Short mmCIF file of C-alpha atoms and ligand atoms in Angstrom, two decimals:
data_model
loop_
_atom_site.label_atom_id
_atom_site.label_comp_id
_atom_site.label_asym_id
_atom_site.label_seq_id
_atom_site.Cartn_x
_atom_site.Cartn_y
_atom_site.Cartn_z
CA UNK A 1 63.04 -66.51 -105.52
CA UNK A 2 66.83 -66.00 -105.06
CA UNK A 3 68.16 -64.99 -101.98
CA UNK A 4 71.19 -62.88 -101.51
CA UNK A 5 73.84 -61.61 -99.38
CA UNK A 6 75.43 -58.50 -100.14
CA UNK A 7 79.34 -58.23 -98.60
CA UNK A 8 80.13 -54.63 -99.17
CA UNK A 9 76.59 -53.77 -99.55
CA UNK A 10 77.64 -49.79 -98.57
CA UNK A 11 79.85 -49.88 -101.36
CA UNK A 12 79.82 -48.57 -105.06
CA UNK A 13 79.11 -52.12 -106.11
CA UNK A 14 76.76 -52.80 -102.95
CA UNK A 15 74.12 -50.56 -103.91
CA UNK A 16 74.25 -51.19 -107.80
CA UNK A 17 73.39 -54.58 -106.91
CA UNK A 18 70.08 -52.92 -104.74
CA UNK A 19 69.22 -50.74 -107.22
CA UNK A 20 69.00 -54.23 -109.69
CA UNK A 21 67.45 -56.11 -107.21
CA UNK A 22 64.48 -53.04 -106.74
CA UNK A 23 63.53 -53.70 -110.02
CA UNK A 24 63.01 -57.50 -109.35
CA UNK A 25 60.96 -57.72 -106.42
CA UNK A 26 59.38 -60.47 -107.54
CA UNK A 27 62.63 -62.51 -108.53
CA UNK A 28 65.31 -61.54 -105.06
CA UNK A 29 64.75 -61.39 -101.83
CA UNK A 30 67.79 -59.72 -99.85
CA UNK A 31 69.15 -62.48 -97.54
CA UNK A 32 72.46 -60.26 -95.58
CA UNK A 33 74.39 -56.89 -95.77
CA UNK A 34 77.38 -56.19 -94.51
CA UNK A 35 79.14 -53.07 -94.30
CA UNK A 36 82.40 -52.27 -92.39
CA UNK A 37 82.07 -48.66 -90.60
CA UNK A 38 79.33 -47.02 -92.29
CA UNK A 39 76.77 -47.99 -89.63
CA UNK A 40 74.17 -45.06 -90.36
CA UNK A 41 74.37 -46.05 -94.29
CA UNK A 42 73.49 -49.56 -93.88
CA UNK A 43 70.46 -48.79 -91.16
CA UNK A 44 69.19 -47.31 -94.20
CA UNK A 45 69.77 -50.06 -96.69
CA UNK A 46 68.39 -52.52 -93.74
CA UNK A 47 65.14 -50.31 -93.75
CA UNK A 48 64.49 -50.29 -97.33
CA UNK A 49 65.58 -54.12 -98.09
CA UNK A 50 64.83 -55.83 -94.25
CA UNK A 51 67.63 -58.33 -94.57
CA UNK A 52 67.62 -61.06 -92.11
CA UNK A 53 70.95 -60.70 -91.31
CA UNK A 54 73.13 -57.36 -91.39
CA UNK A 55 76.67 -57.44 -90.50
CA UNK A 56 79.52 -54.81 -89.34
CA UNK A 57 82.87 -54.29 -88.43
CA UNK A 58 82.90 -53.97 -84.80
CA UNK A 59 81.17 -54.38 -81.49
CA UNK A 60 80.49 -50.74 -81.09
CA UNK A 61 79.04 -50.57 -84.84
CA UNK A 62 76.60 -53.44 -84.13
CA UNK A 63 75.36 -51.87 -80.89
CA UNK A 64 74.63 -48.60 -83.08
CA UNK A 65 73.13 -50.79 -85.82
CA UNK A 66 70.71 -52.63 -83.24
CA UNK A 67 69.59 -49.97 -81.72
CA UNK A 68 68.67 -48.28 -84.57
CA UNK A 69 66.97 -51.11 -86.65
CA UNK A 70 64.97 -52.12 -83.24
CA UNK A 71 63.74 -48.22 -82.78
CA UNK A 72 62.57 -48.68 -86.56
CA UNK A 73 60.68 -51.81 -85.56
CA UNK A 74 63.10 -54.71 -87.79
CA UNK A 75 63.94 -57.86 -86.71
CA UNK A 76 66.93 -58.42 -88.69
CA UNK A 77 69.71 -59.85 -86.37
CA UNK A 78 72.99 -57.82 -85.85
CA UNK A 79 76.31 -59.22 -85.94
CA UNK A 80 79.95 -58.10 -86.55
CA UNK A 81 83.73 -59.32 -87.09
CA UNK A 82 85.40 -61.75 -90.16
CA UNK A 83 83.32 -64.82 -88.41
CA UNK A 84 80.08 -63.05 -89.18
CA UNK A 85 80.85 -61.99 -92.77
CA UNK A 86 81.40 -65.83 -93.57
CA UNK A 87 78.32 -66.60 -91.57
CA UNK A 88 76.48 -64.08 -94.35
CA UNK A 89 78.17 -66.29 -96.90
CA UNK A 90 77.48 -69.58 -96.03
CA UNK A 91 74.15 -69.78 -94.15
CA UNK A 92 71.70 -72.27 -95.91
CA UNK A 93 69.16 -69.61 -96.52
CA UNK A 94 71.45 -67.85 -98.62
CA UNK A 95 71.77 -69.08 -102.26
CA UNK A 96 73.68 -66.08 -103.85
CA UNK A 97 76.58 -64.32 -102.59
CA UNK A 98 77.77 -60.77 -104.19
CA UNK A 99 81.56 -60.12 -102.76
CA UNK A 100 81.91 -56.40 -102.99
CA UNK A 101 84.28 -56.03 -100.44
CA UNK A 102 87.19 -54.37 -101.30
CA UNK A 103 90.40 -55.91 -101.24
CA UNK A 104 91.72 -58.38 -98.97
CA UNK A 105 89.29 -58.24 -96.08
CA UNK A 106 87.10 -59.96 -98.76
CA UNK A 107 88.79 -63.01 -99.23
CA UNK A 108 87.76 -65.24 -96.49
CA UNK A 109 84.09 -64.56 -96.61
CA UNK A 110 84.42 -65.10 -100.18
CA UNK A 111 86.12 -68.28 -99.71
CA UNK A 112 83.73 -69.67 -97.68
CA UNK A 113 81.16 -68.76 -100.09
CA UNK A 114 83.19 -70.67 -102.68
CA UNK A 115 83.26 -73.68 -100.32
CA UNK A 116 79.76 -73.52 -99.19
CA UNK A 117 78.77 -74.18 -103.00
CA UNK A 118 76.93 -71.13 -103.66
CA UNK A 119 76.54 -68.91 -106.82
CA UNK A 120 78.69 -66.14 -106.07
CA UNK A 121 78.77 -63.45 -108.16
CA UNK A 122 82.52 -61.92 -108.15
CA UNK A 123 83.48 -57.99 -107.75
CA UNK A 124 86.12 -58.35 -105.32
CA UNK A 125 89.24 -59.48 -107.73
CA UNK A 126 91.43 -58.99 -105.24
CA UNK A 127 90.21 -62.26 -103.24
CA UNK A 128 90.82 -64.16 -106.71
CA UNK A 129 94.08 -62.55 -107.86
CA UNK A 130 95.46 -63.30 -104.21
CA UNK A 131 93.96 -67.03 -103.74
CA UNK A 132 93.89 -67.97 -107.59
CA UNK A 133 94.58 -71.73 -107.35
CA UNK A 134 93.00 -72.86 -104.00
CA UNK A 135 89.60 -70.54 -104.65
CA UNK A 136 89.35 -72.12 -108.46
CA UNK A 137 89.67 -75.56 -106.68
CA UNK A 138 87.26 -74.91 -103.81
CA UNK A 139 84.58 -73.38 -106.52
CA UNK A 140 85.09 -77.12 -108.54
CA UNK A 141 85.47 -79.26 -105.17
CA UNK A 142 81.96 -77.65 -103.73
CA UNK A 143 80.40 -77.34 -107.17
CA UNK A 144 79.74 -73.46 -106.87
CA UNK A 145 78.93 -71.65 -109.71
CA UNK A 146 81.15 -68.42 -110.35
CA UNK A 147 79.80 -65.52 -112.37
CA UNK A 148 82.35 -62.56 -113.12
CA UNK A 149 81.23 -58.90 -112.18
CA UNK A 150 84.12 -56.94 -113.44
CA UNK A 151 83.26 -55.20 -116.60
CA UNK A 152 85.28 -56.61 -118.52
CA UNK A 153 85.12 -60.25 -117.45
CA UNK A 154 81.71 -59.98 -117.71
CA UNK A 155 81.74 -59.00 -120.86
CA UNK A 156 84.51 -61.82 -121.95
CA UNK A 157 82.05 -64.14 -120.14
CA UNK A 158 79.30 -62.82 -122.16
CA UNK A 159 81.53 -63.68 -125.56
CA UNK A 160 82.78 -67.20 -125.05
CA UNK A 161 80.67 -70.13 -125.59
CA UNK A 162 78.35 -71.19 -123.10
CA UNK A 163 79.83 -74.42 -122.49
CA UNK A 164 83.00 -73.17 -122.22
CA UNK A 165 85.09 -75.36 -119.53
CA UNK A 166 88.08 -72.92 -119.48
CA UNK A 167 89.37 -74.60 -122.45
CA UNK A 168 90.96 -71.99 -124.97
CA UNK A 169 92.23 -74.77 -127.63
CA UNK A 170 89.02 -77.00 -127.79
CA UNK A 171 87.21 -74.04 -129.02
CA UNK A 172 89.28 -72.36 -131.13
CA UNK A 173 89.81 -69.52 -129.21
CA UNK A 174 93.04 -67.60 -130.02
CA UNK A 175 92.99 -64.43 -127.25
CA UNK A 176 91.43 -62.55 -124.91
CA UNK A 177 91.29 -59.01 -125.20
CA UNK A 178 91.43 -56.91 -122.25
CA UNK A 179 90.04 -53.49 -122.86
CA UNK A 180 91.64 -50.79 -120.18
CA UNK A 181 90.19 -47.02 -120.39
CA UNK A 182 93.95 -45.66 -119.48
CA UNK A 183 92.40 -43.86 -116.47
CA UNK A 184 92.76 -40.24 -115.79
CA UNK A 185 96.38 -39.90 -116.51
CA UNK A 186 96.31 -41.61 -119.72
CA UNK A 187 97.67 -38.55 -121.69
CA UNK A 188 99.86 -37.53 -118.85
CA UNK A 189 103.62 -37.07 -119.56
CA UNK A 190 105.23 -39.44 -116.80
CA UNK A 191 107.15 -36.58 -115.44
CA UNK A 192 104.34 -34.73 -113.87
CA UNK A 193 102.54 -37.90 -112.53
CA UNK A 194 104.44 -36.70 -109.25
CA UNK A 195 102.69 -34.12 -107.72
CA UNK A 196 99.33 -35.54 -109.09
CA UNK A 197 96.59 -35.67 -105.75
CA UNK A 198 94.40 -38.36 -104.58
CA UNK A 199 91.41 -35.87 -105.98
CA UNK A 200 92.59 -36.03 -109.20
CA UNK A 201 93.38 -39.87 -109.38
CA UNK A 202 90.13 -40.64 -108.10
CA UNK A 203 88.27 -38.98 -110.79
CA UNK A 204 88.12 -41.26 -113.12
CA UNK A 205 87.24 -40.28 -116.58
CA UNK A 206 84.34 -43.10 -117.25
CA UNK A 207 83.27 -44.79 -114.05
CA UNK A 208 82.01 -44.00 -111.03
CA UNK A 209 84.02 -46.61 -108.20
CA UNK A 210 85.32 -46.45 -104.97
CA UNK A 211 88.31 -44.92 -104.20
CA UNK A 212 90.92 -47.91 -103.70
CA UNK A 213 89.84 -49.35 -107.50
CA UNK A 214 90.15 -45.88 -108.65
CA UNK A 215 93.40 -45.14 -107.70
CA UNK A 216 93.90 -48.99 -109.31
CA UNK A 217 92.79 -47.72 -112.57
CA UNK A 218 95.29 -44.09 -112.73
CA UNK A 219 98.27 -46.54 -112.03
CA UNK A 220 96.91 -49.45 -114.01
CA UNK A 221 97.81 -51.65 -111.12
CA UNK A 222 93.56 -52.50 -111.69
CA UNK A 223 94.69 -53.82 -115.48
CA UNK A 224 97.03 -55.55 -113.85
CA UNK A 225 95.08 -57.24 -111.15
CA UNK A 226 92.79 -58.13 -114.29
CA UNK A 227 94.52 -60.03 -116.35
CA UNK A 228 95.74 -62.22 -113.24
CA UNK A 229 92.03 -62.58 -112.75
CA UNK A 230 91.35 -63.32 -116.53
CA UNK A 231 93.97 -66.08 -116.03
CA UNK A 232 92.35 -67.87 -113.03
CA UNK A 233 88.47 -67.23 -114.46
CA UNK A 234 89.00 -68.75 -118.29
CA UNK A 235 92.05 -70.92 -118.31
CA UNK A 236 94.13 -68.44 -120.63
CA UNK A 237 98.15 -68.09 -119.69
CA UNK A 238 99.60 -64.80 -120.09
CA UNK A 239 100.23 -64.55 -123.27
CA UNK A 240 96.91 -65.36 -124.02
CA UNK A 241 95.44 -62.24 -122.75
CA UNK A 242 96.34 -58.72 -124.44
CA UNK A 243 95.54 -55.55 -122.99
CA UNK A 244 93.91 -53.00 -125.29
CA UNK A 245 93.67 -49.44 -124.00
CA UNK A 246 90.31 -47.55 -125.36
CA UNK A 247 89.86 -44.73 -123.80
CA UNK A 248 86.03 -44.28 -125.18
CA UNK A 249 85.22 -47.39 -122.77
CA UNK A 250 82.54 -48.61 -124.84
CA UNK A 251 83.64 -52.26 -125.50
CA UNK A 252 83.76 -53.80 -122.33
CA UNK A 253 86.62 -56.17 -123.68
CA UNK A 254 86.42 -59.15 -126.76
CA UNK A 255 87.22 -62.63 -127.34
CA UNK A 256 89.72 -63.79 -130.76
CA UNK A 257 89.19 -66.83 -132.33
CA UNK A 258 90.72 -69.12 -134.97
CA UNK A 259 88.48 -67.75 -137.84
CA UNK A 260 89.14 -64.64 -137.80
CA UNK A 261 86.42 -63.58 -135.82
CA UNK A 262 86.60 -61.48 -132.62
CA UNK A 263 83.38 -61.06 -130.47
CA UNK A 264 82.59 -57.44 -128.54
CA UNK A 265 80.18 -56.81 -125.64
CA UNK A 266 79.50 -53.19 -125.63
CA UNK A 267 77.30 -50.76 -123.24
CA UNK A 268 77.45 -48.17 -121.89
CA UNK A 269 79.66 -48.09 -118.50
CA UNK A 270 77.52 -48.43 -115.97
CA UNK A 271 78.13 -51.41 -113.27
CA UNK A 272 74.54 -52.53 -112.89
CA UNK A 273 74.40 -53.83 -116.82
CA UNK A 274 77.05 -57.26 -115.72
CA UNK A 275 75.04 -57.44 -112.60
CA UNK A 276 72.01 -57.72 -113.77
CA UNK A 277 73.63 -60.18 -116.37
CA UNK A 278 75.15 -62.28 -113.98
CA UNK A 279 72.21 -62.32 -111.50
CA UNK A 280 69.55 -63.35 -113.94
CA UNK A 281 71.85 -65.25 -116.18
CA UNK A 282 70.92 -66.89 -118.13
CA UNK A 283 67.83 -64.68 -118.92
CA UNK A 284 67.84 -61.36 -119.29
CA UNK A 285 66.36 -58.33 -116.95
CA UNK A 286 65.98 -55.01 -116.81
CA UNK A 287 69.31 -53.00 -115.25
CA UNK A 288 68.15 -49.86 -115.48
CA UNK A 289 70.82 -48.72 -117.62
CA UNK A 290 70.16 -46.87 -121.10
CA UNK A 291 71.35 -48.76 -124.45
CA UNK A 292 74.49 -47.14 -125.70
CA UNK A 293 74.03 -44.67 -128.54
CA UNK A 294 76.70 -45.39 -131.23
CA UNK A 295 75.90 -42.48 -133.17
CA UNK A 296 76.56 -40.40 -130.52
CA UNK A 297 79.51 -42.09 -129.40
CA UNK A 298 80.84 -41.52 -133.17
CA UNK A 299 84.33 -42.97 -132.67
CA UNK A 300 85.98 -45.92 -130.94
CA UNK A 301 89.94 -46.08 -130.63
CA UNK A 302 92.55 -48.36 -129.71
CA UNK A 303 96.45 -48.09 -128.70
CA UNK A 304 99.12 -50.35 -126.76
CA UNK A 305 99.42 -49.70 -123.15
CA UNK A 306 103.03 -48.17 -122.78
CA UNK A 307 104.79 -50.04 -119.47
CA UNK A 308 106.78 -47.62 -118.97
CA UNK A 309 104.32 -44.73 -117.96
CA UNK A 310 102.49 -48.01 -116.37
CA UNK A 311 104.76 -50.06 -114.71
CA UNK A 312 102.46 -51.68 -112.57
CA UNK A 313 100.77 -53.80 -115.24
CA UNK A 314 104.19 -54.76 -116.22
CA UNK A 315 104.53 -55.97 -111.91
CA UNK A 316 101.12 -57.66 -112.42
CA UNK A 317 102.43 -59.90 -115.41
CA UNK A 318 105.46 -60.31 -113.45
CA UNK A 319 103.75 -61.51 -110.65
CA UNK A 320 101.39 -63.79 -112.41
CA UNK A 321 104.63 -65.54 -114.38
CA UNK A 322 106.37 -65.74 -110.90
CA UNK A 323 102.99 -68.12 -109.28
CA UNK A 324 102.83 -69.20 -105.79
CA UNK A 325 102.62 -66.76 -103.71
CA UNK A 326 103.56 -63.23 -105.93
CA UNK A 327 100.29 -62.19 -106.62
CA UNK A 328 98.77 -62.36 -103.15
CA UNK A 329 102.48 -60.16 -101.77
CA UNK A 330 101.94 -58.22 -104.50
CA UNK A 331 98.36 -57.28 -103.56
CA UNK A 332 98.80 -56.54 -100.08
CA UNK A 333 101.82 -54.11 -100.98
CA UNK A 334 99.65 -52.26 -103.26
CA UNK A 335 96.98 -52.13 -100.82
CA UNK A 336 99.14 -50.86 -98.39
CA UNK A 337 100.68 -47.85 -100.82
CA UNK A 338 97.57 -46.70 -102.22
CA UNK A 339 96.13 -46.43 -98.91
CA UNK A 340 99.53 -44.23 -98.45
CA UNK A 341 99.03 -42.30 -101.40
CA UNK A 342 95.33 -41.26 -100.95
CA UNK A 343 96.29 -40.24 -97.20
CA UNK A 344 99.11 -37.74 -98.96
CA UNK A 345 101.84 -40.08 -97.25
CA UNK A 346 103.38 -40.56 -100.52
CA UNK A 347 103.66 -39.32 -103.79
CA UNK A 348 101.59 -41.49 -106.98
CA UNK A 349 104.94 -42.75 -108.39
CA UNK A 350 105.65 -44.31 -105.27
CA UNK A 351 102.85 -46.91 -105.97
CA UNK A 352 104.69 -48.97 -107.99
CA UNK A 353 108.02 -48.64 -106.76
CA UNK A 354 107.13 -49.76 -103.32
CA UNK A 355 104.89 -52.62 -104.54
CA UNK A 356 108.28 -53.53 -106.73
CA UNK A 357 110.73 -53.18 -103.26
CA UNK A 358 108.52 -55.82 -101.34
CA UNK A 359 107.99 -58.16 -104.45
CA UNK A 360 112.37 -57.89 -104.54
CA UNK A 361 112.42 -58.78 -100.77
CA UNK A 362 109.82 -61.18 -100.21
CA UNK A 363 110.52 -64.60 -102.32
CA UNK A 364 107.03 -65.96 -103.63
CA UNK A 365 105.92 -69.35 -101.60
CA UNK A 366 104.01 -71.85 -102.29
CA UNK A 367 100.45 -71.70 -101.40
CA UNK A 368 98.75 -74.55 -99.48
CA UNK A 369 95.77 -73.38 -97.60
CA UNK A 370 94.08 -70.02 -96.75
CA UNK A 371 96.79 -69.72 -93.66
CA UNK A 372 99.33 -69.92 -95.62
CA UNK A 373 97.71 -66.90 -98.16
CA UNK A 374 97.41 -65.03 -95.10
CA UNK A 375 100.67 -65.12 -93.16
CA UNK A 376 102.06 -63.54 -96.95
CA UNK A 377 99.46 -61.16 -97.22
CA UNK A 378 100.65 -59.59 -93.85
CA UNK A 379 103.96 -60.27 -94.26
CA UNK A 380 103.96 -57.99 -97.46
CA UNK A 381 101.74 -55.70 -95.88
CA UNK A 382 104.17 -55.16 -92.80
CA UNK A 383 107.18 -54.70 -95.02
CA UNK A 384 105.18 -52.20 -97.12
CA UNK A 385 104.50 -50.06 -93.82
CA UNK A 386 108.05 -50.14 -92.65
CA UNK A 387 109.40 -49.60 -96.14
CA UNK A 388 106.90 -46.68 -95.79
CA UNK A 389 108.47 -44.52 -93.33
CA UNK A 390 112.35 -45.48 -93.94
P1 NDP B 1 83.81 -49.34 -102.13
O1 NDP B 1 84.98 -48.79 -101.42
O2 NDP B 1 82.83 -48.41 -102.72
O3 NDP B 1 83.01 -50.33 -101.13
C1 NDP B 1 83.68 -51.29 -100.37
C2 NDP B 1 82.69 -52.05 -99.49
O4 NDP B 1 83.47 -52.97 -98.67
C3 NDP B 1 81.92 -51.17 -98.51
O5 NDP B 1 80.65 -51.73 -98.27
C4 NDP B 1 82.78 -51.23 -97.24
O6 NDP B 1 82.07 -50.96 -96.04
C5 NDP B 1 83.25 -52.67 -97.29
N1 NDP B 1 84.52 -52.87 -96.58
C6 NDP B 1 85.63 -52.10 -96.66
N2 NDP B 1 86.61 -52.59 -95.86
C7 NDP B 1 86.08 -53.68 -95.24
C8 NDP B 1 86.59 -54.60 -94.27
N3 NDP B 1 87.84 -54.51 -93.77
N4 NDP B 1 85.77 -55.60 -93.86
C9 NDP B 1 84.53 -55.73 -94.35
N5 NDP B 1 83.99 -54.88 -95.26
C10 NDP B 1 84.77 -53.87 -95.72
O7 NDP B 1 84.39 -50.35 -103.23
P2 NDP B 1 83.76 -50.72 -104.67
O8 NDP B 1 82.32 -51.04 -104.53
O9 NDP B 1 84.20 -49.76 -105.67
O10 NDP B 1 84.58 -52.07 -104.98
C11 NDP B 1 84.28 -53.30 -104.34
C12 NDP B 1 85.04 -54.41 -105.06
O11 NDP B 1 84.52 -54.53 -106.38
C13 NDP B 1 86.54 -54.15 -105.19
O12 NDP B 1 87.22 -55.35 -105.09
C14 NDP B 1 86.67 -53.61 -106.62
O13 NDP B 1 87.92 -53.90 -107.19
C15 NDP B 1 85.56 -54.38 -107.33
N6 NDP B 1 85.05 -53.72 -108.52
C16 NDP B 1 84.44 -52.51 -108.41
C17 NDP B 1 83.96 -51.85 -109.53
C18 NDP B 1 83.23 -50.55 -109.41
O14 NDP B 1 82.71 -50.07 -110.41
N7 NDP B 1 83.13 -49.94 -108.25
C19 NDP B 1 84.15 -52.43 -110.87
C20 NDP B 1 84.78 -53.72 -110.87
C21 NDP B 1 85.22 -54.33 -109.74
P3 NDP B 1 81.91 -49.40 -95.51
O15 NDP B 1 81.14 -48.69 -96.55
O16 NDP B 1 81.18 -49.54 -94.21
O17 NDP B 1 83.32 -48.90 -95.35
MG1 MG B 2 87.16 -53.80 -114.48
#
């Protein structure tokens, strides 16, 4: 029996992972959630699942939450605030740990996680593309195991060899290819891409997501955040990773080796197939989700991203070549604008210039310890705001 926290368990990736774990009774047991605001949602999740643990943002929230779970009859203990989500990551009785928090908020409890030596299976890139170095260390200091949950990771996962020690030469591996869908602008001229609305760049052609990630995925900043991820998860520099767009989303991304050969994980898109892989792995379980159907499908294409219509996977490269610091500044300024462009503060082409304006400003540092990570992150973040409104 594995037990599990959930961090973001009120998310898009939170209740994939419940919907997996339904299925298994008889293999999970549900350990924590956490949620941030969405109090009523997670009473609900508590009821079905009777975690021993559920966690919130705030005071307030957990009074709510206690209240209700005690007038339902649980005994799962309430608790709230940064201090509790690591609690939910690191507590003995908790051997897995699914971070699907979104963003930046996620990267301490997912650090501890990492440090506590558990298996944690990883949705929230942002904590890795931010902390890159000193998370990959704490994961091989602790002896953690670290299973990739992004689609495409999993699937790169899925085609490298299982005994691979992020060592590209020693197994003749030549690339990594990154497959992007384009998003919902892909055919977009870049002209118009100003008066496009947060309704419109949320609706994302192939998944279902929340809304920060989808917004990721119209500017490509998501691609972008990827392949800084791809670098820290399997060893591979820069120029070892290649980003495909295919629009059909189909192949989930593919591995190149020496011989010619270059192995595909395909499915249909649907988030629960890599976490049911990476939960049972390495067996196999039902995920609920259909087998694709190639006839259907019919055709598969394939085209270069163009950097110009994208720029921000030309920042995220950027960023990645620059080390230190970059990527974690560069985070926290897209956090900051595309929580400015879904609340109509700012138009969609904004994104990347103001992500570019803070990355000019702010000189990458070095990175020593999780303090250090976080003094940049808000750093970035307040120069973002102020660029904001000048
Ligand atoms: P959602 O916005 O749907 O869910 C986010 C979750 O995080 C919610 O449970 C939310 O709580 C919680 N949360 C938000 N802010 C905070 C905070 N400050 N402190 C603590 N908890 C917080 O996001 P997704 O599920 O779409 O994405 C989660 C992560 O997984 C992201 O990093 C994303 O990039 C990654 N990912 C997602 C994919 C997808 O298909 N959705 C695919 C690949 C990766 P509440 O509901 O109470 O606000
Ligand atoms: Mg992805």
């Amino acid at each position: 029996m594995q037990a599990i926290t959930i961090l973001g368990a009120t998310g898009s990736i939170g209740l994939s992972t419940l919907d997996v774990l339904a299925r298994h009774p008889e293999r999970y047991s549900v350990y924590a959630l956490t949620a941030h605001s969405k109090v009523e949602e997670l009473a609900q999740l508590c009821i079905r699942f009777r975690p021993k643990l559920a966690v919130v943002g705030n005071a307030e929230a957990a009074a709510v939450l206690a209240q209700r779970l005690r007038t339902a009859g649980l005994t799962t203990e309430v608790s709230y605030g940064p201090q509790a989500l690591c609690t939910a990551a690191t507590d003995a009785a908790c051997d897995t740990v699914m971070a699907a928090i979104v963003g930046a908020a996620g990267l301490a409890p997912t650090l501890a996680a990492a440090r506590a030596g558990k298996k944690i299976l990883l949705a929230n890139k942002e904590a890795l593309v931010m902390s890159g170095q000193l998370f990959m260390d704490a994961i091989a200091a602790s002896g953690a195991s670290l299973l990739p949950i992004d689609s495409e990771h999993n699937a790169i996962f899925q085609c490298l060899p299982p005994d691979y020690g992020r060592d590209l030469q020693r197994h003749g591996i030549r690339k990594i290819l990154l497959t992007a869908s384009g998003g919902p602008f892909l055919e977009r001229a870049i002209e118009t891409l100003d008066t496009v609305t947060p309704e419109q760049a949320v609706a994302h052609p192939k998944w279902s997501m929340g809304r920060k990630i989808s917004v990721d995925s119209a500017t490509m900043m998501n691609k972008g955040l990827e392949v800084i991820e791809a670098h820290w998860l399997f060893g591979a520099t820069s120029e070892q990773i290649e980003v495909v767009i295919h629009p059909q989303s189909v192949i989930h991304s593919m591995v190149s080796y020496a011989d010619g050969s270059v192995l595909a994980q395909l499915g249909n898109p649907d988030m629960r197939t890599p976490i049911a892989q990476a939960l049972a792995y390495p067996e196999r379980i039902d995920s609920g989700v259909a087998p694709i159907d190639l006839i259907q499908i019919g055709q598969l294409s394939f085209r270069q991203p163009d950097m110009l219509q994208f720029p921000c996977l030309q920042l995220a490269y950027d960023a990645l070549a620059a080390g230190g610091s970059a990527a974690a500044l560069m985070n926290a300024a897209n956090e900051i604008a595309v929580e400015a462009f879904l609340e109509r503060q700012i138009g969609f082409r904004r994104i990347p210039q103001l992500i570019a304006e803070v990355l000019h400003r702010l000189p990458a540092d070095a990175v020593h310890n999780l303090d250090d990570l976080l003094e940049q992150d808000r750093r970035a973040r307040e120069l973002a705001r102020a660029l904001l409104v000048a």
